[in-house]
Amino acid sequence: MTYRAPVADIFFTMRHVAGLDQAIADGLYGDLTPDLVHAILEEAGKFAEEQIAPLNRVGDQHGAVFRDGMVTMPPGFREVYQAWSEAGWNALPGPTDYGGQGLPTLLNTGCVEMWNAACMAFALNPLLTIGGIEALNEHGSEDLKARYLEKLVSGEWTATMNLTEPQAGSDLAALRTRAEPADDGTYRITGQKIYITYGEHDLTNNIIHLVLARLPDAPPGTRGISLFLVPKVLPDGTLNDVRCNGVEHKLGIHASPTCTMIYGDHGGATGWLVGEENRGLACMFTMMNNARLNVGTQGVAMAERATQQALAYARERRQGRAPGAGGEGGSPIIEHPDVQRMLMTMRAMTGAARGVCLLTAEAIDRARLSSTDAERRRAHERASLLTPVAKAFSSDIGVEVASIGVQVHGGMGFIEEAGAAQHLRDARIAAIYEGTNGIHAIDLVTRKLPLSGGDAARAQIAAMRAVAQRLVKEQDDAFGQTAPRLRTAIESLDRATSFMLAALKGNTPDAALAGATPYLRLFGLAQGGAALAEAALAADAARRGGDGDPAHPARVALARFFAENIMVGAPGLEETVIAGSGFVQDAPLALAS
Ligand SMILES: Cc1cc2nc3c(=O)[nH]c(=O)nc-3n(C[C@H](O)[C@H](O)[C@H](O)COP(=O)(O)OP(=O)(O)OC[C@H]3O[C@@H](n4cnc5c(N)ncnc54)[C@H](O)[C@@H]3O)c2cc1C
């Protein structure tokens, strides 16, 4: 199934949900105009459709191949990667001092969706490189920046993120890789890292590893972790003491090499410190925050791709009505109400997740570019609050929508030839890497909700209420129960938020931890529903103003469907958060038997 880049939907969401026009009016984006944003999205969409999408199937079937310490990428990957970086796409969000175009995170997030929808295994490589560029630009010495940034920004070299070790996954305090200071100011790195994405490949002639390790006198736990830059090829052209020991056989993203990396077979790989000693985790988090939004966007991408495929199949496949439902003869399955429900669910969930991710991207831009300290601080809190929601809610939706996509295909969905199964297999990892979704839910509840004494969360809830207020004034029948359902979801979120804050302040942190995942889902449902409602309000206003675009009534229908069929789950989630957390007292008893 070919991929059609949803440029119109992305652009509409940027403008009417994520506040692109306002950001431009506020002078955040220099001389960027909505027309220019649209033109860039169009070009990116064309590249994604024509050049990247054809790699998806061959990448899945061929996979990345490991032999004698080398990784060979599937046919076509090298050529397309070169064309992609030469066209300047890698440099789009990069710092202008090093050859980047310095374009907003909001615009880049739209492009990231399209690269990933076209082929997630291809797009994962630049996703990590962009994170590496940010970490280096923010924390690296001038010397390191001068040596590495330009080539990373252009895409001539790529970057990796090396956190995970066999005993240290979610718990980075258990990390053991060591860094010994050498006489010349560099460090000798020894240890093993696992699951390192694009740790080895043949797309470029150098790979820049960003590696977390401990100094000999480092304090235990996460306070004793430092960040090092370890290039595959040293500045003098010799190979560094780092090698790939193998690639994993995985459920999905077969073309993305997931490598075991061995540092220091011959006395230690040469590394340079990035940022201060023992402050490595903070530096790495610069990289990870960016990557988290992008991983959430991978969820949107997979959901979009699966939806397009399911829609096309449902228009072609013919079956008669179910026994007892009346009527004879075959009709396209898209005409059956249960299939329509599946397809609408796919569309609506995809749109909700896209809204959450683009809102988060705009908050990240404002946190960096707003003119006053107060505005930057507020935006930073908003971005911090929304990032775990964007990551976990959207990647969960990627999996759920891809799974519904398999269902729409019936038996063919289970057959690899149809392609629906690949989307489900590929989507699954986004809920696991960059911190599992469970860890993000805990981050949301324990670190983000308490920001400014809970004011950041309350401000976000107030913004959702403002959308609901505008909906109430909307008289059009086409909106159905959108306004009351959105209000109900927001009130559920408000009460669950108060419960969480009280549990954290009081003596029941386990109650907050136990309810973290349903709380994040509730947050995502309310935020996603508000995003769809904003898009629907803008679409309706355009229609009433004489704009005959058929997408406008469809946007209203989608917001309504989401409110009446999906967001109605919000009170149940509130109940789970508040009353359901009581299970933690009895869990040891029940699980022991
Ligand atoms: C394909 C792939 C690519 C990857 N790419 C990279 C990469 O480029 N660089 C890199 O460094 N790593 C990478 N990873 C590693 C990935 O980030 C980790 O797998 C992930 O963070 C989870 O760690 P873990 O596998 O050790 O699971 P564990 O930490 O063992 O978690 C197992 C389960 O326990 C839960 N859990 C753990 N601790 C807690 C807790 N305190 N409270 C509640 N629940 C908890 C988790 O949510 C999870 O459900 C990749 C992994 C894969 C599979």
XYZ file of C-alpha atoms and ligand atoms in Angstrom:
646
model
C 0.000 0.000 0.000
C 1.401 3.370 -0.965
C 1.680 6.146 1.604
C 0.001 9.503 1.060
C 1.488 12.251 3.239
C -1.368 13.931 5.175
C 0.039 17.436 4.647
C -3.351 19.150 4.851
C -4.199 17.561 8.221
C -0.772 18.262 9.689
C -0.827 21.882 8.499
C -4.392 22.451 9.730
C -3.509 21.038 13.171
C -0.381 23.199 13.347
C -2.380 26.331 12.587
C -5.593 25.765 14.482
C -4.564 23.569 17.401
C -0.862 24.192 17.997
C -0.943 27.957 17.410
C 1.423 28.289 14.437
C -0.070 31.629 13.328
C 0.093 33.071 16.840
C 3.699 31.984 17.238
C 4.522 33.698 13.934
C 2.604 36.835 15.010
C 4.528 36.827 18.301
C 7.763 36.928 16.325
C 8.946 33.520 17.496
C 9.728 32.097 14.083
C 11.596 34.980 12.382
C 10.518 35.437 8.781
C 8.718 32.104 8.495
C 5.188 32.431 7.085
C 2.325 29.917 7.023
C 2.790 29.655 3.237
C 6.433 28.767 3.669
C 5.597 26.171 6.338
C 3.076 24.656 3.947
C 5.554 24.601 1.086
C 8.177 22.831 3.261
C 5.621 20.263 4.450
C 4.596 19.639 0.836
C 8.187 19.004 -0.203
C 8.831 16.753 2.807
C 5.626 14.834 2.041
C 6.737 14.306 -1.546
C 10.145 12.992 -0.462
C 8.539 10.702 2.119
C 6.034 9.286 -0.371
C 8.325 8.890 -3.353
C 11.683 7.953 -1.879
C 11.371 6.725 1.725
C 8.093 4.786 1.592
C 9.370 2.259 -0.978
C 12.048 1.215 1.572
C 9.485 0.079 4.146
C 8.743 -3.400 2.860
C 12.234 -4.246 1.631
C 13.670 -3.046 4.959
C 11.281 -5.301 6.869
C 12.010 -8.361 4.762
C 15.750 -7.909 4.337
C 16.634 -6.398 7.716
C 20.006 -5.023 8.762
C 22.630 -7.775 8.403
C 25.539 -8.280 10.832
C 28.716 -10.003 9.659
C 32.280 -9.807 11.041
C 31.618 -6.729 13.135
C 29.995 -4.848 10.239
C 26.338 -4.043 9.614
C 25.006 -3.876 6.069
C 21.806 -1.922 5.563
C 19.021 -3.228 3.297
C 19.118 -2.335 -0.411
C 18.289 1.290 -1.149
C 18.830 2.668 2.349
C 22.233 4.177 1.666
C 21.142 5.951 -1.530
C 17.970 7.357 -0.008
C 19.791 8.457 3.159
C 22.335 10.317 1.032
C 19.652 11.977 -1.087
C 17.689 12.869 2.060
C 20.597 14.518 3.845
C 21.891 16.207 0.686
C 18.428 17.726 0.215
C 18.949 19.366 3.637
C 16.282 17.485 5.587
C 18.639 16.420 8.373
C 19.688 20.051 8.844
C 16.113 21.370 9.117
C 16.002 21.786 12.920
C 19.824 22.057 13.359
C 21.600 25.100 14.843
C 22.372 27.772 12.222
C 25.931 28.283 13.583
C 26.767 24.820 12.316
C 24.998 24.819 8.974
C 21.503 24.030 10.230
C 18.363 25.834 9.132
C 17.215 26.488 12.713
C 13.581 25.807 11.801
C 11.049 25.317 14.612
C 10.439 22.060 16.457
C 6.783 22.441 15.423
C 7.632 22.296 11.734
C 10.159 19.521 12.236
C 7.623 17.434 14.177
C 5.305 17.519 11.160
C 8.187 16.281 9.000
C 9.204 13.637 11.567
C 5.687 12.220 11.339
C 5.988 11.842 7.582
C 9.515 10.339 7.602
C 8.378 7.749 10.168
C 5.087 6.938 8.490
C 6.993 6.310 5.277
C 9.526 4.003 6.975
C 10.036 4.048 10.730
C 13.228 1.974 10.646
C 14.793 4.520 8.261
C 13.632 7.574 10.224
C 14.870 6.320 13.583
C 18.483 7.036 12.674
C 18.103 10.809 12.096
C 15.746 10.953 15.085
C 18.659 9.992 17.348
C 21.116 12.189 15.476
C 18.929 15.262 16.073
C 18.896 14.435 19.801
C 22.686 14.078 19.789
C 23.075 17.438 18.067
C 20.945 19.105 20.744
C 22.873 17.537 23.637
C 26.226 18.476 22.105
C 25.161 21.986 21.161
C 23.879 22.660 24.664
C 26.561 20.973 26.770
C 29.637 20.305 24.598
C 32.865 22.339 24.718
C 33.510 24.775 21.854
C 36.224 22.455 20.632
C 33.908 19.410 20.466
C 31.174 21.437 18.807
C 33.588 22.742 16.180
C 34.822 19.229 15.468
C 31.520 17.352 15.306
C 28.436 19.510 14.937
C 28.691 20.531 11.305
C 28.988 16.945 10.061
C 26.182 15.746 12.339
C 23.915 18.598 11.229
C 24.530 17.910 7.540
C 23.942 14.188 8.086
C 27.442 13.265 6.892
C 27.835 11.498 10.268
C 25.162 10.089 12.580
C 24.822 9.983 16.396
C 23.751 7.277 18.831
C 22.487 7.255 22.403
C 24.197 4.729 24.729
C 22.399 4.340 28.024
C 21.206 0.768 28.361
C 23.309 -2.068 29.820
C 22.194 -5.623 30.603
C 21.536 -4.796 34.281
C 20.580 -1.119 33.730
C 17.419 -0.433 31.726
C 14.802 1.762 33.386
C 17.146 1.903 36.384
C 20.139 3.879 35.143
C 21.543 4.017 38.679
C 22.768 0.453 38.036
C 25.004 1.563 35.148
C 28.580 0.122 35.193
C 30.450 1.347 32.090
C 33.637 3.054 33.290
C 35.588 6.121 32.181
C 39.206 6.567 33.331
C 40.793 9.992 32.866
C 43.887 9.892 30.611
C 46.865 12.299 30.788
C 45.822 14.198 27.660
C 42.416 15.320 28.973
C 40.503 12.515 27.218
C 38.979 9.432 28.899
C 39.253 5.675 28.336
C 35.809 4.083 28.171
C 35.268 0.384 28.950
C 32.026 -1.549 29.199
C 29.118 -3.062 27.307
C 26.006 -1.309 26.029
C 22.996 -3.173 24.652
C 20.112 -2.300 22.315
C 21.987 0.611 20.753
C 20.000 1.861 17.775
C 22.162 2.337 14.657
C 25.246 1.613 16.783
C 26.838 0.308 13.590
C 25.795 0.747 9.937
C 27.186 1.485 6.491
C 25.261 4.689 5.744
C 28.076 7.051 6.800
C 31.798 6.709 7.415
C 31.719 7.851 11.035
C 29.289 7.307 13.925
C 29.363 9.535 17.011
C 28.375 7.647 20.147
C 27.105 9.564 23.173
C 27.850 7.255 26.080
C 26.899 7.337 29.754
C 29.680 6.055 32.048
C 31.068 6.383 35.565
C 34.328 8.013 36.637
C 36.444 6.033 39.141
C 35.600 8.313 42.088
C 31.956 8.917 41.066
C 29.263 8.847 43.733
C 26.895 5.864 43.483
C 23.525 6.047 41.752
C 22.420 8.553 39.127
C 24.511 11.355 40.663
C 27.669 9.607 39.543
C 27.014 9.357 35.798
C 28.904 11.382 33.181
C 28.351 11.788 29.431
C 31.102 11.128 26.874
C 31.425 11.560 23.151
C 33.086 8.488 21.629
C 33.556 8.579 17.840
C 33.865 5.379 15.830
C 36.690 7.009 13.844
C 39.127 9.208 15.816
C 40.173 12.661 14.585
C 43.499 11.206 13.306
C 41.554 8.794 11.055
C 42.254 5.623 13.094
C 39.484 3.389 14.407
C 38.508 3.850 18.066
C 38.419 0.922 20.518
C 34.683 0.290 20.080
C 32.952 -2.447 18.124
C 29.542 -3.876 17.415
C 29.209 -7.418 18.729
C 25.927 -8.289 17.048
C 22.437 -7.081 16.184
C 19.183 -8.240 17.755
C 16.456 -10.234 15.980
C 13.335 -8.214 16.685
C 9.550 -8.119 16.453
C 9.656 -5.060 14.199
C 11.761 -2.230 12.708
C 13.950 -4.935 11.165
C 15.965 -2.453 9.132
C 17.051 -0.534 12.240
C 20.205 -2.233 13.578
C 19.835 -2.711 17.359
C 23.420 -3.283 18.407
C 25.421 -4.643 21.301
C 28.397 -2.315 21.613
C 31.675 -3.271 23.285
C 33.893 -0.451 24.476
C 37.521 -1.012 25.442
C 38.707 -4.435 24.195
C 42.169 -2.903 23.870
C 42.534 -0.703 26.940
C 39.622 1.685 26.467
C 37.857 3.680 23.770
C 38.895 7.329 23.617
C 36.115 9.626 24.768
C 35.639 13.303 25.494
C 33.567 14.583 28.396
C 30.347 16.401 27.430
C 29.207 18.855 30.105
C 30.384 18.529 33.696
C 31.585 15.394 35.449
C 28.748 13.494 37.184
C 26.117 15.638 35.420
C 25.745 13.290 32.468
C 22.164 12.336 33.056
C 21.033 15.962 32.916
C 22.935 16.389 29.616
C 21.464 13.181 28.226
C 17.985 14.348 29.181
C 18.368 17.262 26.761
C 18.711 14.647 24.088
C 15.993 12.460 25.502
C 13.305 15.137 25.825
C 13.590 15.871 22.157
C 13.664 12.188 21.319
C 10.612 11.525 23.511
C 8.397 13.872 21.553
C 9.707 12.317 18.368
C 8.943 8.800 19.638
C 5.393 9.928 20.440
C 5.276 11.246 16.884
C 6.309 7.783 15.672
C 3.056 6.594 17.270
C 1.102 9.166 15.246
C 3.003 8.095 12.141
C 2.227 4.400 12.580
C -1.409 5.186 13.352
C -1.718 7.311 10.207
C -0.061 4.689 8.027
C -2.238 1.891 9.421
C -5.383 3.988 8.976
C -4.613 4.743 5.341
C -4.005 1.073 4.642
C -7.171 -0.069 6.446
C -9.317 2.499 4.627
C -8.014 1.400 1.249
C -8.656 -2.262 2.073
C -12.162 -1.579 3.416
C -13.087 0.167 0.160
C -11.970 -2.849 -1.900
C -12.967 -5.884 0.148
C -16.572 -6.986 -0.367
C -18.681 -9.047 2.032
C -22.445 -9.337 2.576
C -24.169 -8.124 5.720
C -23.821 -10.251 8.830
C -26.396 -13.051 9.313
C -29.549 -11.555 10.776
C -28.593 -7.995 9.813
C -30.732 -8.098 6.712
C -29.808 -7.593 3.092
C -28.163 -9.894 0.572
C -25.133 -9.690 -1.667
C -21.678 -8.321 -1.180
C -20.850 -4.721 -0.538
C -17.540 -3.041 0.338
C -16.923 -3.699 4.037
C -16.556 0.055 4.599
C -20.362 0.155 4.388
C -20.803 -2.067 7.451
C -21.346 -0.054 10.641
C -18.906 -2.093 12.734
C -16.142 -1.516 10.168
C -17.048 2.160 10.036
C -16.658 2.263 13.805
C -13.195 0.735 13.551
C -12.119 3.154 10.847
C -13.519 6.195 12.650
C -11.769 5.083 15.836
C -8.498 4.852 13.917
C -8.914 8.286 12.334
C -10.026 9.996 15.543
C -7.308 8.499 17.740
C -4.669 9.416 15.155
C -5.916 13.008 15.033
C -6.015 13.271 18.839
C -2.434 12.016 19.174
C -1.249 14.342 16.399
C -2.838 17.284 18.228
C -1.077 16.371 21.499
C 2.320 16.003 19.789
C 2.101 19.255 17.835
C 0.942 21.144 20.956
C 3.989 19.781 22.773
C 6.273 20.839 19.927
C 4.948 24.394 20.057
C 5.482 24.509 23.833
C 9.101 23.396 23.296
C 9.589 26.228 20.784
C 8.089 28.800 23.144
C 10.263 27.582 26.014
C 13.299 28.358 23.849
C 12.190 31.380 21.861
C 9.758 33.480 23.934
C 10.948 36.997 24.656
C 10.582 37.133 28.449
C 11.920 34.899 31.226
C 8.428 34.449 32.668
C 6.995 33.319 29.323
C 9.908 30.953 28.745
C 9.501 29.453 32.223
C 5.751 28.932 31.759
C 6.263 27.368 28.348
C 9.040 25.179 29.710
C 6.693 23.826 32.382
C 3.993 23.231 29.786
C 6.446 21.383 27.547
C 7.706 19.321 30.504
C 4.154 18.405 31.461
C 3.069 17.510 27.939
C 6.187 15.572 26.868
C 5.420 12.321 28.767
C 1.795 12.536 27.570
C 2.921 13.032 23.975
C 5.358 10.116 24.247
C 3.210 7.549 26.021
C -0.339 8.418 24.905
C 0.653 8.698 21.247
C 2.833 5.597 21.146
C 0.054 3.586 22.815
C -2.318 4.900 20.182
C 0.127 3.857 17.476
C -0.106 0.265 18.737
C -3.884 0.306 19.266
C -4.651 1.820 15.879
C -2.260 -0.542 14.086
C -3.969 -3.441 15.857
C -7.405 -2.255 14.748
C -5.897 -1.977 11.268
C -5.098 -5.701 11.356
C -8.687 -6.372 12.443
C -10.148 -4.367 9.557
C -8.267 -6.693 7.211
C -9.748 -9.830 8.782
C -7.577 -12.879 8.038
C -5.486 -10.894 5.577
C -4.398 -8.705 8.479
C -2.552 -11.678 9.938
C -0.835 -12.435 6.643
C 2.426 -10.539 6.184
C 1.841 -10.006 2.465
C -0.935 -7.488 3.219
C 1.408 -5.176 5.138
C -0.966 -4.364 8.025
C 0.947 -6.679 10.360
C 4.212 -4.803 9.782
C 2.685 -1.566 11.071
C 1.648 -3.325 14.291
C 5.066 -4.959 14.705
C 6.899 -1.691 14.019
C 4.640 0.421 16.250
C 5.165 -1.806 19.307
C 8.657 -0.588 20.178
C 7.662 3.081 20.562
C 5.849 2.236 23.811
C 9.051 0.645 25.166
C 12.144 2.620 24.159
C 13.064 6.134 25.259
C 11.755 5.044 28.657
C 8.819 2.649 28.861
C 5.360 4.184 28.925
C 4.999 3.081 32.550
C 8.098 5.087 33.458
C 6.691 8.115 31.595
C 3.425 7.858 33.504
C 5.417 7.892 36.752
C 7.414 10.870 35.468
C 4.181 12.726 34.668
C 2.687 12.099 38.081
C 5.685 12.427 40.377
C 7.775 15.104 38.632
C 5.561 17.041 36.246
C 2.288 17.405 38.154
C 4.030 18.999 41.149
C 5.649 21.701 38.914
C 4.886 25.120 40.474
C 2.793 23.416 43.143
C 0.477 21.920 40.508
C -0.092 25.236 38.706
C 1.334 23.989 35.393
C -1.222 21.169 35.286
C -4.027 23.479 36.393
C -3.131 25.977 33.657
C -3.315 23.200 31.068
C -6.684 22.059 32.389
C -7.896 25.684 32.269
C -6.846 25.879 28.592
C -8.884 22.720 27.873
C -11.859 24.269 29.685
C -11.621 27.340 27.459
C -12.067 25.087 24.402
C -15.080 23.430 26.026
C -16.511 26.903 26.755
C -16.225 27.857 23.091
C -17.920 24.606 22.117
C -20.887 25.315 24.371
C -21.617 28.433 22.328
C -21.574 26.372 19.135
C -25.192 25.817 18.082
C -24.583 23.496 15.134
C -26.218 20.065 15.554
C -23.258 18.473 13.802
C -21.316 18.778 17.082
C -23.781 16.486 18.892
C -22.619 15.812 22.454
C -19.061 17.047 21.891
C -19.256 19.898 24.431
C -20.760 17.989 27.400
C -18.496 14.969 26.815
C -15.409 17.177 26.703
C -16.511 18.961 29.877
C -17.042 15.637 31.640
C -13.584 14.410 30.627
C -11.938 17.628 31.819
C -13.714 17.473 35.187
C -12.597 13.838 35.582
C -9.036 14.907 34.825
C -9.304 17.779 37.287
C -10.458 15.517 40.138
C -7.881 12.838 39.314
C -5.182 15.545 39.307
C -6.240 16.751 42.771
C -6.172 13.140 43.984
C -2.661 12.631 42.629
C -1.315 15.840 44.128
C -2.864 15.002 47.489
C -1.466 11.442 47.390
C 2.021 12.801 46.658
C 1.791 15.350 49.452
C 0.268 12.895 51.905
C 1.606 9.547 52.879
C 0.333 7.460 49.975
C 2.841 7.758 47.120
C 2.129 4.132 46.108
C -1.466 5.120 45.361
C -0.158 7.770 42.954
C 2.293 5.314 41.366
C -0.388 2.646 40.958
C -2.720 5.054 39.153
C -0.065 6.718 37.001
C -0.755 4.840 33.752
C -4.559 5.328 33.734
C -3.961 8.945 34.800
C -1.725 9.568 31.782
C -4.342 7.992 29.530
C -7.020 10.234 31.027
C -4.809 13.282 30.466
C -4.225 12.234 26.861
C -7.932 11.624 26.218
C -8.936 15.045 27.548
C -6.053 16.843 25.812
C -6.556 14.935 22.571
C -10.317 15.533 22.689
C -9.757 19.247 23.266
C -7.339 19.321 20.323
C -9.860 17.658 17.999
C -12.580 20.031 19.244
C -10.399 23.064 18.481
C -9.774 21.768 14.988
C -13.515 21.174 14.574
C -14.371 24.710 15.712
C -11.885 26.191 13.233
C -13.185 23.949 10.449
C -16.780 24.890 11.175
C -15.939 28.589 11.182
C -14.212 28.159 7.805
C -17.245 26.306 6.401
C -19.591 29.019 7.594
C -17.283 31.565 6.001
C -17.882 29.876 2.618
C -14.913 27.497 2.444
C -16.303 24.367 0.743
C -13.380 22.062 1.627
C -15.010 18.628 2.338
C -12.379 18.070 5.043
C -14.128 20.681 7.231
C -17.336 18.728 8.005
C -15.168 15.624 8.378
C -13.176 17.383 11.123
C -16.367 18.174 13.015
C -17.527 14.553 12.634
C -14.209 13.271 13.927
C -14.236 15.469 17.045
C -17.796 14.386 17.722
C -17.004 10.716 17.234
C -14.027 10.956 19.578
C -16.098 12.754 22.230
C -19.110 10.455 22.054
C -17.319 7.127 21.577
C -13.812 7.340 23.010
C -13.596 10.228 25.480
C -16.599 8.780 27.323
C -14.089 6.437 28.927
C -12.733 9.348 30.996
C -14.925 8.908 34.103
C -13.985 5.213 34.178
C -10.314 6.154 34.133
C -10.906 8.650 36.940
C -12.469 5.835 38.930
C -9.475 3.598 38.202
C -7.035 6.306 39.304
C -8.839 7.162 42.521
C -10.549 3.995 43.730
C -8.655 1.376 41.743
C -5.275 2.183 43.263
C -6.371 0.429 46.462
C -5.267 -2.818 44.829
C -1.631 -2.164 45.671
C -2.188 -3.212 49.269
C -3.486 -6.616 48.211
C -1.354 -7.188 45.117
C 1.470 -9.084 46.872
C -1.099 -11.491 48.303
C -2.922 -12.057 45.027
C 0.213 -12.359 42.887
C 1.942 -14.765 45.250
C -0.578 -17.531 44.627
C 14.625 -1.910 19.506
C 15.200 -1.218 20.708
C 15.966 -0.075 20.512
C 16.549 0.571 21.616
N 17.387 1.652 21.406
C 18.128 2.101 22.457
C 19.170 3.058 22.231
O 19.417 3.520 21.122
N 19.913 3.436 23.306
C 19.690 2.960 24.559
O 20.407 3.335 25.485
N 18.695 2.059 24.801
C 17.912 1.621 23.780
N 16.928 0.694 24.006
C 16.657 0.242 25.372
C 15.334 0.742 25.901
O 15.377 2.124 26.140
C 15.021 -0.086 27.165
O 14.716 -1.393 26.716
C 13.895 0.494 27.979
O 14.270 1.705 28.567
C 13.425 -0.474 29.102
O 14.498 -1.010 29.806
P 14.561 -2.589 30.035
O 14.465 -3.218 28.690
O 15.762 -2.903 30.834
O 13.261 -2.940 30.831
P 13.100 -2.937 32.419
O 13.661 -1.680 32.972
O 13.609 -4.220 32.942
O 11.521 -2.894 32.566
C 10.669 -4.044 32.524
C 9.260 -3.621 32.945
O 9.278 -3.154 34.307
C 8.768 -1.826 34.378
N 9.536 -1.084 35.371
C 10.884 -1.043 35.515
N 11.215 -0.243 36.542
C 10.069 0.243 37.058
C 9.748 1.127 38.130
N 10.686 1.722 38.859
N 8.451 1.386 38.388
C 7.490 0.838 37.631
N 7.724 0.014 36.606
C 8.999 -0.292 36.319
C 8.922 -1.246 32.969
O 7.972 -0.226 32.709
C 8.699 -2.476 32.102
O 7.342 -2.682 31.895
C 16.305 0.074 22.916
C 15.509 -1.062 23.093
C 14.985 -1.712 22.022
C 14.184 -2.973 22.251
